XYZ file of C-alpha atoms in Angstrom:
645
model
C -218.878 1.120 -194.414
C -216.440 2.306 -191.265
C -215.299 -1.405 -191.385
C -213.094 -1.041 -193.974
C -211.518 1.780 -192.728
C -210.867 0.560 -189.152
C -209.366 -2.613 -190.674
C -207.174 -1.889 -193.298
C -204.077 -1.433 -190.841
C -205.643 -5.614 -190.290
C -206.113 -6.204 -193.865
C -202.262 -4.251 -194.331
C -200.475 -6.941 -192.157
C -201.566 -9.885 -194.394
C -199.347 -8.611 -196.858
C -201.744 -6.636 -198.982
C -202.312 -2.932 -199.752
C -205.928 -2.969 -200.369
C -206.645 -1.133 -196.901
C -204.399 1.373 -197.610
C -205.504 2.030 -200.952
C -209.271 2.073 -199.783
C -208.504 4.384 -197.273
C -206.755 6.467 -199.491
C -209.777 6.367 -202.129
C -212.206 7.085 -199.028
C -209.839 10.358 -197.707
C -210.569 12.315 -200.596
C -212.287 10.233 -203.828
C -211.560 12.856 -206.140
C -208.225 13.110 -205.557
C -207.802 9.334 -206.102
C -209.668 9.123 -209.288
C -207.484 12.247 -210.706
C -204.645 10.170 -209.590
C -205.758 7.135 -211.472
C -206.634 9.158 -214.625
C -202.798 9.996 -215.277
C -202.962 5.977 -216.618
C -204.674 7.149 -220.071
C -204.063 9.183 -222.468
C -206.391 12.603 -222.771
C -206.924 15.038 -225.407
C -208.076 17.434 -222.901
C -207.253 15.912 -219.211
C -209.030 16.433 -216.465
C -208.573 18.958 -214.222
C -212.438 18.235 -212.028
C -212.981 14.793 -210.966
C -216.280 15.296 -210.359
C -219.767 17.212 -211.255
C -222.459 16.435 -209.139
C -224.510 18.497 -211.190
C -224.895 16.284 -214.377
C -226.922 13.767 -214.540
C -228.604 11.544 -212.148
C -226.463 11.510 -209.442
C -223.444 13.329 -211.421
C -220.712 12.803 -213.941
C -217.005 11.781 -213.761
C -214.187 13.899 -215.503
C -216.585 16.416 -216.716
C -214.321 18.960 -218.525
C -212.110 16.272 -219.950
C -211.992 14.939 -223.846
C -210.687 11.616 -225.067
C -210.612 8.953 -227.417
C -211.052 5.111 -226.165
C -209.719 3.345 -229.900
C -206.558 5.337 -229.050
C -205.956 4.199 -226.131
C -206.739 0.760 -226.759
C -204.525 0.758 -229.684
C -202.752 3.582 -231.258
C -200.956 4.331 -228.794
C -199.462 1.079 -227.798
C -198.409 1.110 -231.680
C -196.911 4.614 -231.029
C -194.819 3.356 -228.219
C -193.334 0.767 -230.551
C -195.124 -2.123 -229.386
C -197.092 -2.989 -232.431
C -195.640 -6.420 -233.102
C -197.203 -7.627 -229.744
C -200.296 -9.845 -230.011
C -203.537 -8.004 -228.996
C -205.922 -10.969 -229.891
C -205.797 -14.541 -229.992
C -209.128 -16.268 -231.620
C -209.195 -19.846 -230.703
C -212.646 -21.374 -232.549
C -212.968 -25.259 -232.029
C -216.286 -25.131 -233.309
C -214.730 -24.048 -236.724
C -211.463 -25.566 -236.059
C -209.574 -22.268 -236.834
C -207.002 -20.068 -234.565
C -206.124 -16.734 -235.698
C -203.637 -14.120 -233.723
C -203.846 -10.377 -234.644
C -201.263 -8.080 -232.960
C -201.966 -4.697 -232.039
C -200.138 -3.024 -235.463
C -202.670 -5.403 -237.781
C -205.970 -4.353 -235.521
C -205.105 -0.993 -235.670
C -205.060 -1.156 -239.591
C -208.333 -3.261 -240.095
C -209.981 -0.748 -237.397
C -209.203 2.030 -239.402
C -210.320 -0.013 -242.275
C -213.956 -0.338 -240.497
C -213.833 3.097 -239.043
C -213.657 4.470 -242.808
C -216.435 1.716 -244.273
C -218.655 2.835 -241.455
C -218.164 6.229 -242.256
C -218.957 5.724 -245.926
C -222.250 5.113 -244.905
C -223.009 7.863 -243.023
C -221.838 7.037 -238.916
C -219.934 10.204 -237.706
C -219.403 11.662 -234.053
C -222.655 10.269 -231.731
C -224.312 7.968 -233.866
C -225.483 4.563 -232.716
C -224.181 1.421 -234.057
C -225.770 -2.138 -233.445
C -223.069 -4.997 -233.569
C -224.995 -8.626 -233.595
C -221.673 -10.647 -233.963
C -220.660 -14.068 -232.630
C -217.434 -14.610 -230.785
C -215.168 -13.608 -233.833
C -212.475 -10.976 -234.340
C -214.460 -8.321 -236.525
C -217.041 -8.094 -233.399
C -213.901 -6.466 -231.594
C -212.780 -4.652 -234.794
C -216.367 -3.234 -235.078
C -216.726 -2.053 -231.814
C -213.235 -0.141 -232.041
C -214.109 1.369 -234.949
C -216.996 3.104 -233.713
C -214.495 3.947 -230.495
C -212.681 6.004 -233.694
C -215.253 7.744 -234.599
C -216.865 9.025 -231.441
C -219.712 6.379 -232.346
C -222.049 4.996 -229.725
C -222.371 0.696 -230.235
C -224.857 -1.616 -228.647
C -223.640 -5.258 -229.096
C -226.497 -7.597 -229.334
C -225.994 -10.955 -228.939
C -225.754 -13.377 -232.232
C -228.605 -15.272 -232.744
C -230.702 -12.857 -230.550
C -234.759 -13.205 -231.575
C -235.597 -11.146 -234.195
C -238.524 -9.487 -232.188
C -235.952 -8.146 -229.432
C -233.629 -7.254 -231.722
C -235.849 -5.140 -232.936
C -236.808 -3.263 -229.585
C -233.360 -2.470 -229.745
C -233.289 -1.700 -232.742
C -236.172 1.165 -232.171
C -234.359 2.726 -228.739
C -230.820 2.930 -230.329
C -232.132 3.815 -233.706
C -228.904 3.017 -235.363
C -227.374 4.440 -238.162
C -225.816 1.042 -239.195
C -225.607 -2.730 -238.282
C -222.437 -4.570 -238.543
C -223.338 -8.667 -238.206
C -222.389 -11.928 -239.580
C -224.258 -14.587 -241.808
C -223.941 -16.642 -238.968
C -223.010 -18.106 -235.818
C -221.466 -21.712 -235.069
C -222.860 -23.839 -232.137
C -221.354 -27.307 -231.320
C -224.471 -29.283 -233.289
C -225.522 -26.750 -235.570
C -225.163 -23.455 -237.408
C -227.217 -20.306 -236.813
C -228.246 -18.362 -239.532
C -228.439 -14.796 -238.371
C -229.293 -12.357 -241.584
C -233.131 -13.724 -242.004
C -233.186 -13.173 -238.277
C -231.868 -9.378 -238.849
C -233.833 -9.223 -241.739
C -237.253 -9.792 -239.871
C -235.890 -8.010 -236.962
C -235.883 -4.775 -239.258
C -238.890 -5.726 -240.891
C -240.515 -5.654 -237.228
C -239.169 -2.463 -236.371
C -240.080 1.414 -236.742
C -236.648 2.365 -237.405
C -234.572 1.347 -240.296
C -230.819 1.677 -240.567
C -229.320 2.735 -243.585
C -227.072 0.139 -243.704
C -225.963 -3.169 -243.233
C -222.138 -4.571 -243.107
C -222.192 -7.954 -243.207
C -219.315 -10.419 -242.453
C -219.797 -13.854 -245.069
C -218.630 -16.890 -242.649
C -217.267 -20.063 -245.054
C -219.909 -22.260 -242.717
C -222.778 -20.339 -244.289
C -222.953 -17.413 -246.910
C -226.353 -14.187 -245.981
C -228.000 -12.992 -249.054
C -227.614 -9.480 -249.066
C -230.434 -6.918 -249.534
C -229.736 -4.700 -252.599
C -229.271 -0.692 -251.700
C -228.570 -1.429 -247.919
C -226.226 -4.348 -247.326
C -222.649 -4.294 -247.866
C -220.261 -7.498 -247.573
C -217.347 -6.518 -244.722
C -214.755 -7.964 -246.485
C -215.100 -5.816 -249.820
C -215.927 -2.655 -247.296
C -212.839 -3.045 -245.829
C -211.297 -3.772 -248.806
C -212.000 -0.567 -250.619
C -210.358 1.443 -247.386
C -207.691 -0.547 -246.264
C -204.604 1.492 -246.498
C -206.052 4.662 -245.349
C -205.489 6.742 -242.266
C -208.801 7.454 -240.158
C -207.847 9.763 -237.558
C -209.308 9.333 -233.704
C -212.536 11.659 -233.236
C -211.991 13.670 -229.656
C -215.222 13.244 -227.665
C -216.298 14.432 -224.366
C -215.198 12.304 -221.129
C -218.834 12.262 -220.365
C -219.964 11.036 -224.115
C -221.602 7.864 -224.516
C -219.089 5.041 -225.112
C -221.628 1.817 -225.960
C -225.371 0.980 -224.792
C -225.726 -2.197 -223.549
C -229.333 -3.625 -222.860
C -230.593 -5.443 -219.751
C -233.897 -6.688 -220.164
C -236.511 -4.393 -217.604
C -239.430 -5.596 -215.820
C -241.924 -3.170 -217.725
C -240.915 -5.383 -221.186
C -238.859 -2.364 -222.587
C -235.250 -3.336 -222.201
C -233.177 -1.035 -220.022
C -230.306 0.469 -221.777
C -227.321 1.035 -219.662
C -225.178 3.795 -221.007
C -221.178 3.384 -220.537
C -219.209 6.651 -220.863
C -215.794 7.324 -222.355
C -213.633 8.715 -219.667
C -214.408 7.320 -216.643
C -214.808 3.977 -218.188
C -210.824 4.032 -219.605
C -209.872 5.268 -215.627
C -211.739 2.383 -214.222
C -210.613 -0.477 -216.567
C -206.785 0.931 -216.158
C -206.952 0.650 -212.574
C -208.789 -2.237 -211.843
C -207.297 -5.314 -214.671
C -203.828 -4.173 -212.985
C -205.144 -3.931 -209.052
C -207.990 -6.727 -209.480
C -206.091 -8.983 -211.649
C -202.966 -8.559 -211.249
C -202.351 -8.447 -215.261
C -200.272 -6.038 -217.551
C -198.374 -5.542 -220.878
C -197.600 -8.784 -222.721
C -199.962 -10.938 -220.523
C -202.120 -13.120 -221.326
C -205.959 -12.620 -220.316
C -208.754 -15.412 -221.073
C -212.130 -14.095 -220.080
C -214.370 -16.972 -221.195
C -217.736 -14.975 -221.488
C -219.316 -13.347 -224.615
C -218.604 -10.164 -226.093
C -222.845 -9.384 -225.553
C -222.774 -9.334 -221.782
C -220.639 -6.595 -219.545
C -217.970 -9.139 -218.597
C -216.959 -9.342 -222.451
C -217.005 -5.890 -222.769
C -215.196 -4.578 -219.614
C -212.188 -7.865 -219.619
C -212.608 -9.418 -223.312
C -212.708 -6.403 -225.145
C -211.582 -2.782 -223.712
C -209.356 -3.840 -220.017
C -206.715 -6.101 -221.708
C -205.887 -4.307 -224.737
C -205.918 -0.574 -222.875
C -202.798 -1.874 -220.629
C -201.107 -3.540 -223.430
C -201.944 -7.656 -223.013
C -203.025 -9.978 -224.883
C -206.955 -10.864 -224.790
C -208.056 -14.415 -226.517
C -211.690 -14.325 -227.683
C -212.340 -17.923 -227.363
C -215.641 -19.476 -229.982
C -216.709 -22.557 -228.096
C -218.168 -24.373 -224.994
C -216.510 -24.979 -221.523
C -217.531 -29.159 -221.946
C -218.622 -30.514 -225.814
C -215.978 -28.361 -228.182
C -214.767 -31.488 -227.679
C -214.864 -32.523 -223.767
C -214.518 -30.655 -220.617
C -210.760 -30.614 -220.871
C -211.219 -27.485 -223.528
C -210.791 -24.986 -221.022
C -207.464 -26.315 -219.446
C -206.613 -27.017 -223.398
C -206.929 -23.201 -224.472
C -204.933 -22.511 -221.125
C -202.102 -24.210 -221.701
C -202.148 -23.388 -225.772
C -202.019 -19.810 -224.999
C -199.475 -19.347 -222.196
C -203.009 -17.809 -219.913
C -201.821 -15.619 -217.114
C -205.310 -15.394 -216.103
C -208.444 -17.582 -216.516
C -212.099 -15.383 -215.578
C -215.154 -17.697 -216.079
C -218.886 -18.206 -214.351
C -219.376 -20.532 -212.145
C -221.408 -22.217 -214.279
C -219.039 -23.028 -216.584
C -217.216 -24.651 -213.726
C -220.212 -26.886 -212.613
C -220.270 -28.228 -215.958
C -216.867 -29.108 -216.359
C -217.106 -30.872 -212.674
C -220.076 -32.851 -213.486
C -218.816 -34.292 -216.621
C -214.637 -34.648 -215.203
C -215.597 -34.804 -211.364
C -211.765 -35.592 -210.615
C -210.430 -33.360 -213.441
C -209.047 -36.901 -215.593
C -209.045 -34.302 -218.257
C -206.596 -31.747 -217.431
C -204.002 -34.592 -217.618
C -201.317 -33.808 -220.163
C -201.953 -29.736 -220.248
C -199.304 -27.643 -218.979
C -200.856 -25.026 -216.899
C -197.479 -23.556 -215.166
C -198.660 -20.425 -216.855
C -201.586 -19.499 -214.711
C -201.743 -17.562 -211.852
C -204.949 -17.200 -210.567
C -208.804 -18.244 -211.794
C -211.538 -15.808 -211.439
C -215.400 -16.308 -211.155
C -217.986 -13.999 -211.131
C -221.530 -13.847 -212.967
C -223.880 -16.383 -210.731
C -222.746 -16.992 -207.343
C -219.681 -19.226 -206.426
C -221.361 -21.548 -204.431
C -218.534 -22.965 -201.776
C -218.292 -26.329 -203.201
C -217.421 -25.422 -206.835
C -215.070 -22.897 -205.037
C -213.402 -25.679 -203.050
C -213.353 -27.902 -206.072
C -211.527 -25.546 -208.549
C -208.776 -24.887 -205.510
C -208.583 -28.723 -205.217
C -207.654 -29.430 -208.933
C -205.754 -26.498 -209.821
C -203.642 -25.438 -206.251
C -204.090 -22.117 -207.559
C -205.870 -18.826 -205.972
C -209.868 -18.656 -207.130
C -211.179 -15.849 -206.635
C -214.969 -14.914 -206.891
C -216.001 -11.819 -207.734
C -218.960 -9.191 -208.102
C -220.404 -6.864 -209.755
C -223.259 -5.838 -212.658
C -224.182 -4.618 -216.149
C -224.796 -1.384 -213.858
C -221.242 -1.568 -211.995
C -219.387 -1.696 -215.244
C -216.347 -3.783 -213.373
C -216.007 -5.401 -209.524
C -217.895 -3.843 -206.989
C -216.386 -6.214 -204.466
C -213.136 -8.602 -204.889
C -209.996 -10.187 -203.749
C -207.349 -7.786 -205.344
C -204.908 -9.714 -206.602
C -202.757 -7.072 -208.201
C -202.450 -5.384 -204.572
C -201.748 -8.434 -202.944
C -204.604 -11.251 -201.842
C -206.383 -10.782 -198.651
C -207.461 -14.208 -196.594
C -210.146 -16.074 -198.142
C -213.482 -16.561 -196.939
C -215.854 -19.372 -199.213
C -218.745 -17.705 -200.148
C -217.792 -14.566 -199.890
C -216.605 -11.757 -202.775
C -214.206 -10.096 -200.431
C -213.840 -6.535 -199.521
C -215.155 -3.630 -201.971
C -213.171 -1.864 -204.560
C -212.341 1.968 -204.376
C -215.358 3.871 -205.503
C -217.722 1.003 -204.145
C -219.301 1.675 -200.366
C -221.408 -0.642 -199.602
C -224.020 -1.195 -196.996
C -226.714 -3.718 -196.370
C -230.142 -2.166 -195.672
C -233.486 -3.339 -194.064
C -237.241 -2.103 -196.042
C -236.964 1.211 -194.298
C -233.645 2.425 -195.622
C -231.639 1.598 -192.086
C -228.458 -0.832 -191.937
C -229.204 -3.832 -190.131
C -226.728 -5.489 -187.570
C -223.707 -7.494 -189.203
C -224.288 -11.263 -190.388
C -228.187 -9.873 -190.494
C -229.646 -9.870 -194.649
C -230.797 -7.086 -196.039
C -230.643 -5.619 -199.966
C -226.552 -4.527 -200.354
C -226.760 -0.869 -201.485
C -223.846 1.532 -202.917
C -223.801 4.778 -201.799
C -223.658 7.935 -204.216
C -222.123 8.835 -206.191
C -220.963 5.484 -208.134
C -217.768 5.607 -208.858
C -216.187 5.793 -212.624
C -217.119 3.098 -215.039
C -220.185 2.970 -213.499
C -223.355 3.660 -215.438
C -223.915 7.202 -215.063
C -227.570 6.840 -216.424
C -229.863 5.035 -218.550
C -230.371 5.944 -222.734
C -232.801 8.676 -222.936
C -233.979 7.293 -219.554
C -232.555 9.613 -216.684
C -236.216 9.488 -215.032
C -236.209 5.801 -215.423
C -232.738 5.449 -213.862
C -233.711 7.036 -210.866
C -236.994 4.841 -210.428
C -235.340 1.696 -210.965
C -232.207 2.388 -208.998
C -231.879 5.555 -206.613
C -235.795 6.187 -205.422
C -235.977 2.881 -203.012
C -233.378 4.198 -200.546
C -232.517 8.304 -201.240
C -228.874 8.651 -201.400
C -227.769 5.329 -202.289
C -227.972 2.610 -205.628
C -229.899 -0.240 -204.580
C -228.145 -3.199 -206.276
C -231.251 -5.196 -205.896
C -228.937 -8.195 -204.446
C -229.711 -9.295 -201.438
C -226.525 -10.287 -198.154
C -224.901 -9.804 -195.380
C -221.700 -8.038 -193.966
C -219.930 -10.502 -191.713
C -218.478 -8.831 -187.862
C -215.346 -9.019 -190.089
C -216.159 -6.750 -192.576
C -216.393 -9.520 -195.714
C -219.569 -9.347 -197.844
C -221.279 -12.304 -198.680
C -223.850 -11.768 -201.766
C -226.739 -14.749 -201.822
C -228.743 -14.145 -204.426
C -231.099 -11.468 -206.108
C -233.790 -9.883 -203.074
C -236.659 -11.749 -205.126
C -234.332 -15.051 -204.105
C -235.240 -14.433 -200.132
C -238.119 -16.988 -198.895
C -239.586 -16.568 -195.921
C -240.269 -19.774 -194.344
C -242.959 -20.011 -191.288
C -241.412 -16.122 -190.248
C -237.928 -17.048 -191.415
C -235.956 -15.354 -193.758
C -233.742 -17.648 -195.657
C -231.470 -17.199 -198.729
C -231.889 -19.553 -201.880
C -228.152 -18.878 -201.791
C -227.396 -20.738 -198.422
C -230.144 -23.598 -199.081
C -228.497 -24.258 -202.376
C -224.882 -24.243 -200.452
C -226.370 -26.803 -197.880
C -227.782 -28.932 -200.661
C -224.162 -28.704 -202.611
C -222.721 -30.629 -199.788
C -224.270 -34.201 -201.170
C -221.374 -35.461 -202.862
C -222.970 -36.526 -206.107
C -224.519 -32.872 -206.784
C -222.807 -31.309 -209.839
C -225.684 -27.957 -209.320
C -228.668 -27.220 -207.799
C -231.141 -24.486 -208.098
C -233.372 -23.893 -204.997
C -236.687 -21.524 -205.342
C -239.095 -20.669 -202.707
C -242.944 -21.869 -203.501
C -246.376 -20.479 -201.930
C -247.516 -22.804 -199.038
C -250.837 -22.494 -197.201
C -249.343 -23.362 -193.593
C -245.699 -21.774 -193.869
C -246.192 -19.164 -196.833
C -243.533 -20.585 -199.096
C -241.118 -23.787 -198.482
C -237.981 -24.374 -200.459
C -238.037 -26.681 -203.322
C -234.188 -27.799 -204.755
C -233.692 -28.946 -208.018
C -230.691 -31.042 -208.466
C -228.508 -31.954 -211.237
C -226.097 -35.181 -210.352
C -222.541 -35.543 -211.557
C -221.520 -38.018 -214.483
C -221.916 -41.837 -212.439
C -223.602 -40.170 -209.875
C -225.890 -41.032 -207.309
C -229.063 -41.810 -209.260
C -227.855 -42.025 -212.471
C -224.716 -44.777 -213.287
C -225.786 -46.172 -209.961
C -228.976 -46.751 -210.182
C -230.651 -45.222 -207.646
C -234.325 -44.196 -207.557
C -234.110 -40.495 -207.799
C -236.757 -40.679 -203.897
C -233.422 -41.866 -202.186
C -231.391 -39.155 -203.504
C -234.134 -36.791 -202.674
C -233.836 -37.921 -199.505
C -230.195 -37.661 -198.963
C -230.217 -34.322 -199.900
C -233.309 -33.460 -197.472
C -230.977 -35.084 -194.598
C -227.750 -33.592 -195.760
C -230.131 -29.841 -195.442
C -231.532 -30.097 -192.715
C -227.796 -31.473 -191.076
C -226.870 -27.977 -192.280
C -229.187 -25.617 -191.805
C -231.470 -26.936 -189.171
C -235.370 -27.994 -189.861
C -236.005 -24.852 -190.363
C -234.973 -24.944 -194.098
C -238.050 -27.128 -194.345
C -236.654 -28.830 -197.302
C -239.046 -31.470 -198.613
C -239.017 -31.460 -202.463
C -236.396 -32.200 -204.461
C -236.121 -32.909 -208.272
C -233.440 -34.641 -209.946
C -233.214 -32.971 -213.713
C -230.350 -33.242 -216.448
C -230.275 -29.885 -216.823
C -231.051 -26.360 -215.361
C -232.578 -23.388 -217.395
C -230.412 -20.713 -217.383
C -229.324 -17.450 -219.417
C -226.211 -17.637 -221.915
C -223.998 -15.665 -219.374
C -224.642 -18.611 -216.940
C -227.415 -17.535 -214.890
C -230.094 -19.526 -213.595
C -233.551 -19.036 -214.353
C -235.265 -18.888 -210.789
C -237.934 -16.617 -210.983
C -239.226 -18.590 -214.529
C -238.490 -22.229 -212.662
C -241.177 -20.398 -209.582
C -243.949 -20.159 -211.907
C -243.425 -22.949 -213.687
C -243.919 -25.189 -209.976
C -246.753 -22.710 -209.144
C -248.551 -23.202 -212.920
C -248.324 -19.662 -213.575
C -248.001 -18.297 -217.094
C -244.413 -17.341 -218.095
C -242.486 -16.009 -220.597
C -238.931 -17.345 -221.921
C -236.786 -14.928 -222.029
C -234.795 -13.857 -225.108
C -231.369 -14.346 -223.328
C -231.965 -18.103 -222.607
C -229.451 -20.890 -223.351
C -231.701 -23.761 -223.997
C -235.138 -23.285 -224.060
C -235.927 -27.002 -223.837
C -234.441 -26.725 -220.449
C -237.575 -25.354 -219.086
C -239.826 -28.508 -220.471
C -237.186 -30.117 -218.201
C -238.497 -28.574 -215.256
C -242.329 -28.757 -215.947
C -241.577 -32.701 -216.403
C -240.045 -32.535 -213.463
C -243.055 -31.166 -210.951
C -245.969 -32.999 -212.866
């Protein structure tokens, strides 16, 4: 993208260094990325940047050996900072806060490191972690850092049936889990759910360690399960020395579901991952040593992983691992609660969570009382920041929010507002400009870039940079079909945008999320900006439909803030409908061809935030569907089925 590199004297005068340091990353990548690796510490550094040879499209750091527990924590005790707080676990479901600093998680990871060894993990074995949002999920994970171990966290509470398809592509040595999980109205018993899961599956780990909760005490199976607590116990004390493992070794798995039915799962590898996450919490985020970094997201998707887990902790800050819901654990004044608690440098949510804290606080009552003089800056990424929940979030805190992008796949932001290297302007709707590493371009069918403001599927082009996924487990074939085949020499991200004349990328919405309307190409992402506008919408959710005359029209469905229109007013839900027909069309033009619109309670999405589109499609069209394992609230789609009836 020659954009970037013709405007970053522009970008420069704004006050920010990002064009230089693009340009700089696009003059000679290798040298850049050697440049960043002198930020972690290597057993064997790196002396090549890059092998083009290995892999799919190649391998970062290829003659290079590491360990990513040291880095995250040894050394940071080393250096005589041991006494600093690494993680702050704030649980309102349980009613329990518990700080560990860096000296005490190094001991109770060497602890783990030593129980999992006992039962037979060493140097490349897998590990599956099915942990809720609790402290020993983050110990666990370390501990198989230690060893040279390869994890796969699996979401708490995850159905036991795709459990166990993960269960059978990992095959495990060992699964490290909890009796349960805590949700605001009940508790979730997760050994029977393990227990069938292995029952279900061709592969049996040898073992089980099992972390009792007070809210709910597992059964343990005689001859494979072992309580964590008396695991630990037995090794506490003990020194468990970092296993060196190669740059290009497997750091975790994490599984995406695939559209054949076999989850995909995207392999994360140890040196390239430590050289991205150094550069980009400090650059992206502006945060370092002794800050304070809330990522409100779940240790099962990438965003827990890359800014919960590994980012904060490898520069030295402080990461809180927070056990609770954005509105409910109590009200939607939790998140500016935990904020001001913790002294929060920086605040990284979805958008989602937003929208729900709007809808039921529309003028922020709430966040009365809570001194937030601490944070800097809020960060969204995860489902798109519509422009109204952007402007909103500005409104009530006076503070920078920036959105964000990137995927399981990316491994950190493809495309930001750099923070850490000085803002650039804003632009609502927009992601920014792309990181170092990240070049993208928007493409028509045929592989050709189209003409700027024109949409088209945003590709990367090769090779990815580090921290991305260098291939799929066991799956190189399958990594090339699903990613590199469509267009030959680039990663198709599968999104679909635009590149404005000004160089800023604007991502709308997955390419099955384009409707063509009477020859029109529209974006559910603009439609569902256009319907945002009505003042009483809290979120919407607009799919594209089959019609006979026009192919498929857009139908919106709309979820209204607390006292909204419709709701504590009293309004037949037809004249809301047909406000937010009026206020589309005012917007867009009649060629959005907006004619339904439902007004639901809820919206069915996934438990990282995202909405449920494609499912919602064949629900309207009465198609057969399945819901997916990684849904929130599976009542949510009897919502929508009421809805259209």
């Amino acid at each position: 993208m020659e954009e970037h590199k013709s405007k970053g004297g522009r970008m420069d005068q704004h006050g920010s260094r990002y064009g230089a340091v693009y340009a700089q990353w696009r003059a000679d990548p290798g040298a850049f990325w050697l440049d960043q690796a002198r930020a972690v510490d290597w057993v064997e550094p790196p002396r090549l940047a890059f092998d083009p040879a290995q892999g799919p499209y190649g391998s970062w750091f290829p003659d290079a050996t590491c360990n990513t527990c040291w880095n995250v924590l040894d050394r940071h005790v080393q250096a005589g900072h041991g006494s600093r707080i690494a993680v702050i676990h704030d649980s309102p479901v349980t009613g329990s806060k518990r700080t560990l600093t860096y000296a005490a998680m190094l001991e109770e990871v060497q602890a783990a490191a030593l129980a999992l060894q006992a039962v037979g993990v060493g140097k490349g074995d897998r590990v599956i972690i099915y942990m809720p949002m609790i402290p020993e999920a983050l110990v666990a994970m370390f501990a198989c850092a230690r060893l040279g171990a390869v994890h796969s966290v699996v979401f708490g509470g995850f159905a036991a049936r795709e459990l166990a398809t993960r269960i059978d592509d990992a095959e495990p040595v060992a699964v490290v889990t909890a009796s349960c999980g805590i949700e605001p109205s009940r508790v979730v018993a997760y050994k029977p759910l393990l227990d069938e899961a292995i029952g279900l599956a061709a592969h049996k780990p040898a073992a089980c360690l099992v972390v009792q909760r007070p809210q709910l005490e597992a059964a343990l199976t005689p001859g494979r399960d072992q309580d964590w607590a008396a695991a630990l116990g037995a090794q506490r004390g003990r020194a468990c020395p970092c296993t060196p493992v190669a740059a290009t070794d497997p750091l975790y798995i994490l599984y995406t579901s695939g559209t054949t039915g076999k989850p995909k799962g995207v392999v994360r590898d140890n040196g390239g991952h430590l050289v991205a996450l150094a550069w980009s919490i400090g650059a992206i985020f502006g945060i370092g040593p002794g800050q304070v970094i809330w990522t409100a997201s779940d240790v099962g998707w990438v965003v827990g992983h890359t800014y919960i887990v590994y980012a904060p902790l490898l520069v030295g800050a402080t990461t809180v691992l927070y056990e609770g819901k954005p509105v409910g654990t109590p009200d939607a004044g939790a998140f500016w609660r935990v904020c001001a608690e913790h002294r929060v440098t920086v605040l990284f949510t979805a958008p989602t969570a937003l929208r729900a804290i709007r809808k039921a606080d529309a003028e922020a009552a709430l966040m009365a009382g809570h001194d937030l003089s601490a944070l800097e800056a809020l960060y969204l990424a995860g489902e798109r920041a519509d422009p109204e929940t952007l402007r909103w979030a500005q409104g009530i805190l006076g503070l920078p929010v920036i959105d964000h992008w990137w995927q399981t796949e990316s491994g950190w932001p493809i495309a930001a507002n750099p923070r850490g290297l000085g803002l650039l302007p804003f632009r609502a709707g927009s992601p920014t400009a792309p990181m170092p590493g990240f070049d993208p371009a928007v493409l028509d069918a045929s592989g050709r870039a189209v003409a700027a403001g024109e949409m088209g599927t945003i590709a990367l082009r090769l090779p990815l940079p580090p921290g991305a996924a260098p291939t799929l487990w066991r799956a190189d074939e399958r990594f090339r079909t699903a990613y590199l085949d469509e267009f030959p020499g680039w990663y198709s991200t599968s999104d679909a945008g635009f590149i404005d004349s000004d160089g800023y990328l604007f991502v709308m919405g997955r390419t099955d999320d384009v409707i063509n309307v009477a020859g029109h190409r529209l974006s559910t992402g603009a439609l569902e900006e256009a319907v945002a506008l009505h003042p009483d919408v809290a979120e919407c959710a607009v799919i594209g439909v089959a019609d006979a005359l026009k192919g498929e029209v857009p139908c919106a469905f709309v979820v209204l803030k607390d006292g909204g229109a419709g709701s504590a007013l009293g309004r037949p839900e037809a004249e809301v409908a047909a406000e937010v027909v009026r206020v589309v069309r005012d917007a867009i033009g009649p060629v959005a061809a907006l004619q339904r619109v439902h007004v639901v309670e809820r919206l069915p999405k996934t438990r990282s935030g995202k909405i449920l589109r494609g499912i919602m499609k064949r629900i309207v069209q009465a198609e057969p569907y399945v819901s997916p394992p990684t849904i929130e609230d599976p009542a949510a789609l009897d919502v929508i089925a009421r809805a259209v009836r």
